[in-house]
Short mmCIF file of C-alpha atoms in Angstrom, two decimals:
data_model
loop_
_atom_site.label_atom_id
_atom_site.label_comp_id
_atom_site.label_asym_id
_atom_site.label_seq_id
_atom_site.Cartn_x
_atom_site.Cartn_y
_atom_site.Cartn_z
CA MET A 20 96.92 86.13 86.32
CA ARG A 21 96.63 89.91 86.83
CA VAL A 22 97.68 91.09 89.82
CA LEU A 23 97.81 94.70 91.16
CA LEU A 24 100.35 96.10 93.75
CA SER A 25 99.66 98.87 95.75
CA THR A 26 102.11 100.84 98.37
CA TRP A 27 102.47 104.01 100.26
CA GLY A 28 105.70 104.51 102.26
CA SER A 29 108.97 105.23 102.29
CA ARG A 30 111.96 102.97 99.95
CA GLY A 31 111.49 100.29 102.44
CA ASP A 32 107.87 100.00 101.69
CA VAL A 33 108.33 100.40 97.96
CA GLU A 34 111.59 98.58 96.41
CA PRO A 35 110.11 95.31 97.82
CA VAL A 36 106.93 95.44 95.89
CA ALA A 37 109.00 96.31 92.56
CA GLY A 38 110.72 93.07 93.19
CA LEU A 39 107.49 91.05 93.78
CA ALA A 40 106.49 92.94 90.27
CA ALA A 41 109.42 92.08 88.39
CA ARG A 42 109.25 87.84 89.52
CA LEU A 43 105.79 88.28 88.54
CA ARG A 44 106.48 89.39 85.31
CA GLU A 45 108.90 87.06 84.77
CA LEU A 46 106.46 84.42 85.43
CA GLY A 47 104.04 85.71 82.82
CA ALA A 48 102.02 87.26 85.17
CA GLU A 49 99.81 90.80 84.22
CA THR A 50 101.35 92.86 86.90
CA ARG A 51 100.53 96.96 88.05
CA VAL A 52 101.89 98.81 90.58
CA CYS A 53 99.87 101.62 92.53
CA ALA A 54 102.72 103.56 94.17
CA PRO A 55 104.05 107.38 95.64
CA PRO A 56 105.10 109.57 92.41
CA ASP A 57 108.53 110.41 93.87
CA GLU A 58 111.16 109.60 90.87
CA ASP A 59 113.40 107.36 92.86
CA PHE A 60 110.22 105.10 93.00
CA LYS A 61 109.78 105.33 89.26
CA ALA A 62 113.16 104.42 88.74
CA LEU A 63 112.69 101.46 90.82
CA MET A 64 109.65 100.30 88.74
CA ASP A 65 111.57 100.69 85.61
CA ARG A 66 114.17 98.38 86.65
CA ALA A 67 111.33 95.89 87.50
CA GLY A 68 110.23 96.43 84.06
CA VAL A 69 106.50 97.84 85.40
CA PRO A 70 104.73 101.25 84.98
CA LEU A 71 104.27 103.29 88.35
CA ILE A 72 100.34 104.49 88.62
CA PRO A 73 101.17 107.45 90.67
CA LEU A 74 99.22 106.67 94.21
CA GLY A 75 99.04 110.08 96.87
CA PRO A 76 101.25 112.41 97.32
CA SER A 77 104.94 112.17 96.75
CA VAL A 78 106.48 110.86 100.05
CA ARG A 79 109.47 113.56 99.84
CA SER A 80 107.31 115.80 99.86
CA VAL A 81 105.94 114.94 103.29
CA VAL A 82 109.21 113.88 105.27
CA ALA A 83 111.65 116.18 103.66
CA ARG A 84 111.25 118.89 105.63
CA PRO A 85 112.86 120.59 108.55
CA LYS A 86 111.23 118.81 110.90
CA PRO A 87 109.57 116.02 111.19
CA PRO A 88 105.79 115.84 110.34
CA SER A 89 103.51 116.66 113.28
CA GLU A 90 100.50 114.49 114.65
CA LYS A 91 98.33 117.03 112.74
CA ALA A 92 99.87 116.49 109.87
CA ALA A 93 99.49 112.81 110.61
CA PHE A 94 95.72 113.51 110.64
CA SER A 95 95.34 115.23 107.62
CA LEU A 96 97.56 112.66 105.37
CA ALA A 97 95.11 109.69 106.12
CA PRO A 98 91.98 110.37 105.08
CA GLU A 99 94.40 111.89 101.92
CA LEU A 100 95.67 108.47 101.44
CA VAL A 101 92.21 106.70 101.81
CA ALA A 102 90.77 109.21 99.51
CA ALA A 103 93.62 108.18 97.12
CA ARG A 104 93.13 104.54 96.93
CA PHE A 105 89.45 104.44 96.64
CA GLU A 106 90.08 106.63 93.54
CA THR A 107 93.30 105.13 92.06
CA LEU A 108 92.93 101.60 93.14
CA SER A 109 89.37 101.60 91.73
CA THR A 110 90.25 102.26 88.02
CA ALA A 111 93.92 100.22 88.56
CA ALA A 112 91.92 96.66 89.82
CA GLU A 113 89.73 96.45 86.76
CA GLY A 114 90.39 93.45 85.66
CA CYS A 115 92.79 91.98 88.10
CA ASP A 116 92.36 88.90 90.16
CA VAL A 117 93.96 90.07 93.32
CA LEU A 118 95.05 93.40 95.18
CA LEU A 119 97.71 92.81 97.30
CA THR A 120 98.70 96.05 99.27
CA THR A 121 101.30 96.96 101.93
CA GLY A 122 102.85 100.26 103.28
CA LEU A 123 101.67 103.04 105.82
CA MET A 124 98.15 101.21 107.02
CA PRO A 125 96.84 100.61 103.63
CA ALA A 126 92.86 101.63 104.74
CA GLY A 127 91.14 101.68 101.21
CA ALA A 128 92.55 99.04 99.48
CA ARG A 129 90.37 95.63 101.03
CA ASP A 130 87.10 97.75 100.57
CA VAL A 131 88.41 98.32 96.82
CA ALA A 132 88.78 94.95 96.49
CA GLU A 133 86.13 93.73 98.25
CA LYS A 134 83.38 95.69 95.79
CA MET A 135 85.09 94.20 93.09
CA GLY A 136 84.77 90.67 93.98
CA ILE A 137 88.35 90.36 94.05
CA HIS A 138 90.95 89.03 96.20
CA TYR A 139 92.58 90.68 98.66
CA VAL A 140 96.09 90.32 100.61
CA LEU A 141 97.61 92.22 102.98
CA ALA A 142 101.70 92.21 103.40
CA CYS A 143 104.21 93.67 106.05
CA PHE A 144 107.92 93.85 106.12
CA HIS A 145 107.98 93.56 109.88
CA THR A 146 105.76 92.30 112.47
CA LEU A 147 105.87 95.80 114.16
CA GLY A 148 101.93 96.70 113.56
CA LEU A 149 100.77 93.03 114.08
CA PRO A 150 98.58 92.42 117.84
CA SER A 151 100.32 90.12 119.78
CA ARG A 152 99.63 89.12 123.29
CA HIS A 153 103.66 88.99 124.03
CA PHE A 154 104.71 92.61 122.63
CA PRO A 155 102.85 96.27 123.24
CA PRO A 156 102.39 98.19 120.05
CA GLY A 157 104.45 100.73 118.44
CA LYS A 158 104.01 104.21 118.73
CA ARG A 159 101.19 105.92 116.26
CA PRO A 160 99.59 109.32 116.10
CA GLY A 161 96.45 110.08 119.00
CA ALA A 162 95.74 109.57 122.68
CA PRO A 163 97.98 107.76 124.46
CA SER A 164 97.12 105.04 126.54
CA PRO A 165 96.98 105.52 130.21
CA GLU A 166 100.27 105.89 131.94
CA GLY A 167 101.41 102.43 133.53
CA GLU A 168 99.32 100.36 131.98
CA THR A 169 101.18 96.89 130.77
CA ASP A 170 98.69 94.77 129.73
CA ASN A 171 99.12 94.19 126.01
CA ARG A 172 95.58 93.40 125.29
CA VAL A 173 94.62 96.41 126.50
CA LEU A 174 97.41 98.18 124.73
CA TRP A 175 96.47 96.65 121.47
CA LYS A 176 92.93 98.02 121.51
CA HIS A 177 93.79 101.30 122.43
CA ASP A 178 96.04 100.87 119.01
CA ALA A 179 92.99 99.74 117.22
CA GLU A 180 91.24 102.99 118.94
CA ARG A 181 94.05 105.33 117.53
CA VAL A 182 94.21 103.53 114.02
CA ASN A 183 90.20 104.05 113.76
CA ALA A 184 90.59 107.81 114.90
CA LEU A 185 93.03 108.74 112.10
CA TYR A 186 91.18 106.47 109.19
CA GLY A 187 87.60 105.54 110.41
CA GLU A 188 85.57 108.33 109.31
CA ALA A 189 86.86 108.80 105.78
CA LEU A 190 86.78 105.06 105.32
CA ASN A 191 83.08 104.47 106.09
CA SER A 192 82.52 107.83 103.97
CA HIS A 193 83.75 106.19 100.91
CA ARG A 194 82.51 102.88 102.08
CA ALA A 195 79.09 104.07 102.03
CA LYS A 196 79.23 105.85 98.67
CA ILE A 197 80.02 102.72 97.22
CA GLY A 198 77.44 100.77 98.93
CA LEU A 199 79.39 99.05 101.92
CA PRO A 200 78.64 98.97 105.22
CA PRO A 201 80.69 100.54 107.98
CA VAL A 202 83.98 99.17 109.44
CA ASP A 203 83.96 99.08 113.43
CA ASN A 204 87.46 98.07 113.42
CA VAL A 205 89.64 99.37 110.79
CA ARG A 206 93.05 97.80 111.88
CA ASP A 207 91.83 94.45 112.07
CA TYR A 208 89.75 94.66 109.01
CA VAL A 209 93.11 96.00 106.75
CA LEU A 210 95.52 93.37 108.16
CA THR A 211 93.00 90.23 107.67
CA GLU A 212 93.76 87.45 109.95
CA ARG A 213 96.29 85.77 107.70
CA PRO A 214 98.37 88.62 106.81
CA TRP A 215 101.68 88.04 104.69
CA LEU A 216 105.03 89.02 106.49
CA ALA A 217 107.78 89.52 103.80
CA ALA A 218 111.10 89.48 105.75
CA ASP A 219 113.46 86.56 106.17
CA ALA A 220 112.71 83.99 108.99
CA THR A 221 116.46 84.79 110.38
CA LEU A 222 115.88 88.31 110.85
CA CYS A 223 112.16 88.44 111.32
CA PRO A 224 110.51 85.17 112.64
CA ALA A 225 107.09 85.37 112.94
CA ALA A 226 106.69 82.54 115.64
CA GLY A 227 105.60 83.84 119.09
CA ARG A 228 105.52 87.93 118.08
CA THR A 229 101.84 88.17 116.82
CA ASP A 230 98.32 86.27 117.23
CA LEU A 231 97.76 86.61 113.63
CA ASP A 232 97.96 83.50 111.55
CA VAL A 233 100.71 84.68 109.58
CA VAL A 234 102.53 83.75 106.28
CA GLN A 235 106.06 83.96 105.98
CA THR A 236 107.32 84.31 102.00
CA GLY A 237 110.88 85.59 102.62
CA ALA A 238 111.80 88.84 102.00
CA TRP A 239 111.22 90.36 98.33
CA ILE A 240 114.50 91.56 96.83
CA LEU A 241 114.73 93.21 93.62
CA PRO A 242 118.10 92.09 91.76
CA ASP A 243 120.42 94.69 91.15
CA ASP A 244 123.22 94.17 88.44
CA ARG A 245 124.00 97.66 88.10
CA PRO A 246 127.85 98.02 87.92
CA LEU A 247 129.18 100.62 90.72
CA PRO A 248 130.17 103.67 89.42
CA ALA A 249 134.10 103.29 88.18
CA ASP A 250 135.45 106.23 90.67
CA LEU A 251 133.75 104.21 93.40
CA GLU A 252 135.43 101.13 92.33
CA ALA A 253 138.56 103.32 92.20
CA PHE A 254 138.51 104.24 95.70
CA LEU A 255 137.49 100.87 96.73
CA ASP A 256 140.47 99.42 95.34
CA ALA A 257 143.01 102.08 96.64
CA GLY A 258 142.53 100.98 100.28
CA GLU A 259 141.35 98.79 103.15
CA PRO A 260 137.71 98.00 103.07
CA PRO A 261 135.65 101.44 104.29
CA VAL A 262 132.56 102.03 106.62
CA TYR A 263 129.45 102.46 104.96
CA VAL A 264 127.30 105.32 106.50
CA GLY A 265 123.84 106.44 105.11
CA PHE A 266 120.45 107.07 106.22
CA GLY A 267 118.12 106.36 103.39
CA SER A 268 114.83 108.31 103.23
CA MET A 269 115.37 109.59 106.63
CA ALA A 270 115.40 113.41 105.75
CA ALA A 271 113.76 114.91 108.69
CA TYR A 272 114.93 112.48 111.31
CA ALA A 273 118.59 112.28 110.59
CA PRO A 274 120.56 112.58 113.69
CA LYS A 275 122.18 116.07 113.69
CA GLY A 276 125.61 116.26 112.54
CA ILE A 277 125.72 112.62 111.94
CA ALA A 278 127.92 113.12 108.83
CA ARG A 279 130.65 114.43 111.10
CA VAL A 280 130.54 111.89 113.95
CA ALA A 281 130.50 109.09 111.42
CA ILE A 282 133.09 110.10 109.86
CA GLU A 283 135.22 110.77 112.58
CA ALA A 284 134.14 107.57 114.41
CA SER A 285 135.55 105.80 111.42
CA ARG A 286 138.72 107.98 111.51
CA ALA A 287 139.20 106.75 114.97
CA HIS A 288 139.28 103.20 113.96
CA GLY A 289 141.50 104.08 110.69
CA ARG A 290 138.65 103.47 108.25
CA ARG A 291 137.96 105.02 105.13
CA VAL A 292 134.18 106.18 104.53
CA VAL A 293 131.37 106.10 101.83
CA LEU A 294 128.95 108.45 102.77
CA ALA A 295 125.45 108.28 101.06
CA ARG A 296 123.85 111.54 100.77
CA GLY A 297 120.15 110.07 100.80
CA TRP A 298 117.31 112.27 101.30
CA ALA A 299 118.84 113.86 104.37
CA ASP A 300 121.96 115.30 101.95
CA LEU A 301 125.12 114.10 104.05
CA ALA A 302 127.72 115.73 103.17
CA PRO A 303 131.39 115.28 103.79
CA VAL A 304 132.64 117.34 106.23
CA ASP A 305 136.43 118.27 104.41
CA ASP A 306 138.33 117.27 101.43
CA LEU A 307 140.69 114.50 103.04
CA ALA A 308 140.80 111.59 100.44
CA ASP A 309 139.28 109.16 102.78
CA CYS A 310 135.73 109.98 102.58
CA PHE A 311 133.58 109.29 99.22
CA ALA A 312 130.21 110.50 98.99
CA VAL A 313 127.72 108.54 96.76
CA GLY A 314 124.11 108.92 95.48
CA GLU A 315 121.85 106.14 94.47
CA VAL A 316 124.10 103.12 94.21
CA ASN A 317 123.93 99.41 94.10
CA GLN A 318 123.91 98.28 97.93
CA GLN A 319 123.72 94.59 96.82
CA ALA A 320 127.54 95.19 94.77
CA LEU A 321 128.71 97.62 97.33
CA PHE A 322 128.06 96.04 100.85
CA PRO A 323 130.10 93.18 100.25
CA ARG A 324 132.98 95.42 99.78
CA VAL A 325 132.63 97.51 103.20
CA ALA A 326 133.99 96.71 106.82
CA ALA A 327 130.47 97.95 108.36
CA VAL A 328 127.59 99.49 107.37
CA VAL A 329 125.86 102.31 109.86
CA HIS A 330 122.79 103.21 109.42
CA HIS A 331 119.08 103.98 110.57
CA GLY A 332 117.75 100.62 110.79
CA GLY A 333 115.00 100.37 108.14
CA ALA A 334 114.03 97.10 106.99
CA GLY A 335 115.71 97.52 103.36
CA THR A 336 119.44 98.08 104.35
CA THR A 337 118.99 95.88 107.34
CA GLY A 338 118.46 93.28 104.93
CA THR A 339 120.45 94.03 101.93
CA ALA A 340 123.62 94.17 104.54
CA ALA A 341 122.34 91.19 106.32
CA ARG A 342 122.93 88.94 102.92
CA ALA A 343 126.13 90.81 102.46
CA GLY A 344 127.34 89.55 105.42
CA ALA A 345 128.67 93.00 106.41
CA PRO A 346 128.51 94.04 110.07
CA GLN A 347 126.14 96.86 111.00
CA VAL A 348 125.91 99.71 113.47
CA VAL A 349 122.41 100.35 113.73
CA VAL A 350 121.22 104.16 114.81
CA PRO A 351 117.53 103.80 114.83
CA GLN A 352 114.90 106.73 114.60
CA ILE A 353 111.28 105.77 114.31
CA ALA A 354 109.04 103.16 113.72
CA ASP A 355 110.29 99.40 113.16
CA GLN A 356 113.70 101.04 113.47
CA PRO A 357 114.39 100.24 116.99
CA SER A 358 113.31 96.67 116.48
CA TRP A 359 115.17 96.30 113.81
CA ALA A 360 118.16 97.05 115.60
CA ALA A 361 117.68 94.93 118.67
CA ARG A 362 117.85 92.03 115.98
CA VAL A 363 121.07 92.67 114.78
CA ALA A 364 122.32 93.31 118.20
CA GLU A 365 120.49 89.71 119.24
CA LEU A 366 121.87 87.84 116.52
CA GLY A 367 125.24 89.42 116.98
CA ILE A 368 126.04 90.70 113.47
CA GLY A 369 126.35 94.23 114.77
CA ALA A 370 125.69 96.98 117.33
CA ALA A 371 122.27 98.84 118.53
CA HIS A 372 123.42 102.47 119.11
CA GLU A 373 121.77 103.37 122.36
CA GLY A 374 119.88 106.81 121.57
CA ARG A 375 118.66 108.51 118.39
CA GLU A 376 121.81 111.02 118.55
CA PRO A 377 125.28 109.34 118.56
CA THR A 378 128.51 110.95 119.54
CA VAL A 379 131.59 110.44 118.49
CA GLU A 380 132.82 108.52 121.39
CA SER A 381 129.72 106.56 121.54
CA LEU A 382 129.42 105.44 117.65
CA SER A 383 133.15 104.47 117.81
CA ALA A 384 132.16 102.41 120.81
CA ALA A 385 129.71 100.84 118.53
CA LEU A 386 132.05 100.25 115.74
CA ALA A 387 134.21 98.55 118.01
CA LEU A 388 132.06 96.15 118.33
CA ALA A 389 131.00 95.93 114.48
CA LEU A 390 134.49 95.94 113.33
CA ALA A 391 135.30 93.05 115.60
CA PRO A 392 136.71 89.78 113.70
CA GLU A 393 133.90 87.10 115.63
CA THR A 394 130.93 89.69 114.33
CA ARG A 395 132.11 89.65 110.84
CA GLU A 396 132.62 86.03 111.12
CA ARG A 397 128.73 85.82 112.58
CA ALA A 398 127.50 88.14 109.77
CA GLY A 399 129.03 85.53 107.35
CA ALA A 400 127.06 82.60 109.08
CA VAL A 401 123.72 84.53 108.98
CA ALA A 402 124.44 85.56 105.16
CA ALA A 403 124.65 82.44 104.18
CA ALA A 404 121.20 81.11 106.29
CA SER A 405 119.52 83.70 104.39
CA ARG A 406 117.03 82.92 101.61
CA THR A 407 116.45 85.13 98.94
CA ASP A 408 113.81 83.37 97.04
CA GLY A 409 111.00 85.33 98.88
CA THR A 410 109.20 86.44 95.32
CA THR A 411 109.06 83.36 93.92
CA MET A 412 107.10 81.82 97.21
CA ALA A 413 104.68 84.83 96.92
CA ALA A 414 104.60 84.64 93.28
CA ASN A 415 103.38 81.22 93.98
CA LEU A 416 101.30 81.66 96.36
CA LEU A 417 99.26 84.12 94.39
CA HIS A 418 98.89 81.77 91.61
CA ASP A 419 97.05 79.07 94.07
CA MET A 420 94.94 81.76 95.32
CA VAL A 421 93.47 82.71 92.11
CA SER A 422 93.38 79.36 90.85
#
């Protein structure tokens, strides 16, 4: 079996693909991965034992700017990614049996699979972008729906129109060049009627959240056996479990002054801090010994040893903390992050901070809830119920599909 995996997005869109690639490789499948050419993502593919075929611009070049990308930038990026997929995937998919794609609206991937006559799968890591009678769509660049509109069916129709405005012209232009007819509804064509949901069923249940026939595989986890740095081990051993603070790929979106706020809020509870620099380049605010800054680190090994995880609410960090049984404080910024924050609060495994800009007082209050013994107990119960075989289920489904 020959499988091509494709993604474009932040680490939360890339690491699960690396996890699936590693499992497919273990099972003997020839696997190729097209992903953004960021150094962080090349390192993930190295761990998976699969070379990275560069797709589109680096993500860091798009998001690591003083201000978040504008709507104008989104309308420039969309056709660029469409063109990159047609060009890159057409070559990478040669000899493959199936093309599985995920990440930021992967318009162009199904078209290549259609032209080459191979199987196509769309996978997602949350239900935010899947049409639903029960929930409105998330925000997307383009013309907003009329103020006061509450009918979810109408709102999702407007969402499809926004996707067409972003991707439609470029997609149909490239389709015409390879002899394919135009697509009227880009979003629904990309999603298919039976997308895969690579998320834990406890954290992100599919039932009642979309009108599509979703196949839930469970989360795709890239195993990590890297040891923690010796100086971090020494810090952890020197006192009570610290609070971990990290905002991942949120370079332009990280709350202003979040390092100072999080450190002071943790100290208010008598807690030390492990501060993850991340793309926002967070740094300690003083030289006190109760704060330790880290770069890239094995979260699977670190999170079971912390008192709580304060983060932005990305799918990857939320899932890793949940599997570790670590209470969470989610300070959501964009996209699917508010939904993960709400789910953490709903499950009782942490707190959802209200608002994107926490103060020492508001974050301290959220930490008080996360550090409560009952939250730790509930987090442990959810961790025990979490499944870790999502990549095996996905690999088996791909094998059955090709067979």
